Amino acid sequence: MVWVMRIKSINTVMTIIVFVLITLTISIAVWWVADSTYHTVFKEQKKSMENMVEQSVSALDLYMVQTGDMAKLLAKDDASRNALAHGDIAAADSLFKSLLSASQDYWAAFLFDADGKVVAGYNAKGKDMTGADRASRGYVKKILSGTDFYISDKILKSKSGGGILIFAVAHAVRDASGKIIGGVGIFPKWESYTSKFIDPFRIGKDGYCFMFDSRGTIIAHAVNKKLYLADLSKYDFTKTILSVKNGGTDYDWKGRSKYMEFRTLPLTGWVIGVSAYEDDLAAAAIHQRNVLLIAGGIAVLLFSVVMISLIRRLVVSPVSNILAFSTDIASGDLKAELQGEYRYEFKALSEQIKAMVEELKNKLGFSEGVLNGLAVPCGIVGPDGKMIWVNQQLCTLLSTDISPEAAQGLAAGEFLFGDASRETLSEKAIKERASKQAEIEYTDFNGNIKYITVSTTPFFDMDGNMLGSVSMWIDMTDIRMQALKIEDQNNRITHAASDAEEISQNLSSAAEELAAQIEQSNRGAEEQRDRVAETSTAMEEMNATVLEVASNAGTAAEDADNACSKAQNGEKIVQQVIAAVEGVRSQADDLKQSMEQLGVEASEIGNILRVITDIADQTNLLALNAAIEAARAGEAGRGFAVVADEVRKLAESTMSATSEVGGAIVKIQNMTKQNIAATEGAAQSAHRSSELANESGQTLTEIVQLVENAADQVRAIATAAEQQSATSEEINRATEDISRISLETSQVMGEAAGAIQEVATMASKLNSVIEDIQPD
């Protein structure tokens, strides 16, 4: 059937099939008739051959009986007995002479005595055979040995008869007592039988009769007389005849098949057979077969012409029109029309094909609309690694001059990367029959570097055959750049936090040092208060001990100078703390602005993700609608249902990926808000620290002023020591003032110590906030 598959025309196939079927049918019919006729004729011919052999055998049996009876009559005749018993040969001589004269079927007849000598007899030529010695002859020996009747199993050629074929028949002659005293021998001419019962018999054109003796020697042949007495025992068919005795056999003779029917005579072992060529036997059947073949050939031609004409009109022509219509549709000519008129099943077929094409056009239009409606860059790679479909968005993303139409048929690597030997992600997905997703750094055809997320999914027809892989290219360049900006902003925040940490540590150290100095000033103020109390107590003795008062006043002046010096140092330290706190507040303000800008950028990323989510939702909706329409289309829309399903899966994958990115962005936004809040708290703490430091500076300034006033008063006391006595009231009042000022100084110092402790606490909190801001 391979040659049938190679033929492209159904007309040729149908013609061949019809011709072969008709030829085969008529050939089988002719063969069956011819074979039946052949076997019938052959069987009848074999039956005729059997009858012919049976007739020949019957004739030979009768001939032998008659010959035997003749020998018996001669042997029983008184003339024969008297001649042998009494020597009266005259009657016997006359008997044998008259026999040969009356019958032409005998070559010789004679009477022999117990010694084997001829007593009376003649041959066909009239020669007197009296006195001839026949004692050595087989038939004489048989009779004299006690056999009553004997027929020779050999056909002999007469030496005196010119080659006449004869055989011997002998019968014993007995006297009155039953003793064998001689015998009668007669020699029938063999041709007397063969000319009547062998030579005339014919079967078919070349069939004939023949005879073998028991040794395989031809003793009769109806056609070829030259074969007489020829030894054919070497031939297989002769061996078969001699071994089987009776029956029939097939054999080859000079390249032609022959059939032989034969019978064996029990008395002599002779075989009578009829042989004929098989084609001669079946000549009538063969002639009938030839006539049937000619008639069958004519019938084949007539039936073939009629059937082929009908098939061309009723089948081939409609099929050709439908094929042409289908070819036009397959080549993309959806405006083609089905030509011709149709009957029977072809009418329904043409209507169904038209309906199918209309439905196909509807589904193709819908599917094409779905593909063209995709707003994201998209392409389809076939199983052979070549582009099947590309939208303009993908061409724009690649910055290529190749149009979507021109891209069809190009190798995927050549279209996407300008390298036909490069294996694309879609080709890997086709080989592995699994979806693939990867983010790549892509250099477009204008040299621009872009960050692309590629998702590709292979799709199959309803039978599981690979149709290709649809891929979507999502440009993540803006998101990646925003991420880089966020990363840079985080680095800046980390650097600012590091600086703030250093400033906070310095502020904490300065605050601790200032607290220690204030503590020392507080102890000095308390000591000054004690000294003033002692001075107040000793004022009663002031008049008597002016010098001691002057000395104590000098000591107080020195202590006041020391306190003034310490207060001035504390004022300088507080100014440094104020400057450091101002730096921290400035850094915190900058950090707050950066975090606010980071929040704005994160919000922009969220807006972009919402746009991508909307696109994925629309794509998923379009894919769902395409799947519904493809399902309505049935088998015609199976391929488009697969495409729509894969597009829906890609849209779901895009939505999932966008959701994950959105979650990450929300986390970034939340962290950014926390950082903004923490930074704002740090800024407020820094601002509060600055205010407290300013208050501490003002307090220290007042302390310095008070200490200076105290020093002036002590010096005034020292200067007016000589006037102590006269101005004791004034000294008492001054002492009370000093005591009050010392108390106030002690209180201010306590408040300053509390403020400094609060500054240290705020610096510690600021350090903790900065540690929280810094990345792990």
Coordinates of C-alpha atoms in Angstrom, one line a residue, residues 18 26 31 56 84 95 122 175 235 251 295 326 339 347 378 412 449 461 515 519 542 626 662 707 744 762:
V18 CA -12.3 0.5 -8.9
I26 CA -14.1 -10.7 -12.5
W31 CA -10.8 -18.3 -12.1
S56 CA -8.9 -52.7 -22.5
L84 CA 0.6 -88.5 -28.7
L95 CA -6.4 -80.1 -37.1
Y122 CA 2.4 -75.4 -38.8
D175 CA -4.2 -89.7 -21.7
Y235 CA 11.8 -44.1 -15.3
Y251 CA 4.4 -37.3 -14.1
A295 CA -14.9 -11.7 -22.0
S326 CA -10.3 23.7 1.8
Q339 CA -18.1 26.0 -6.0
K347 CA -24.6 18.1 0.0
C378 CA 3.9 38.9 23.8
A412 CA 13.5 32.9 18.0
I449 CA 19.9 48.0 28.8
D461 CA -3.5 20.6 21.3
A515 CA 26.8 66.7 84.7
E519 CA 27.8 68.3 90.4
M542 CA 33.3 90.6 113.5
A626 CA -11.5 33.3 24.7
G662 CA 3.3 44.6 45.8
V707 CA 29.2 84.2 91.1
E744 CA 19.3 79.9 94.7
M762 CA 17.5 61.8 75.0

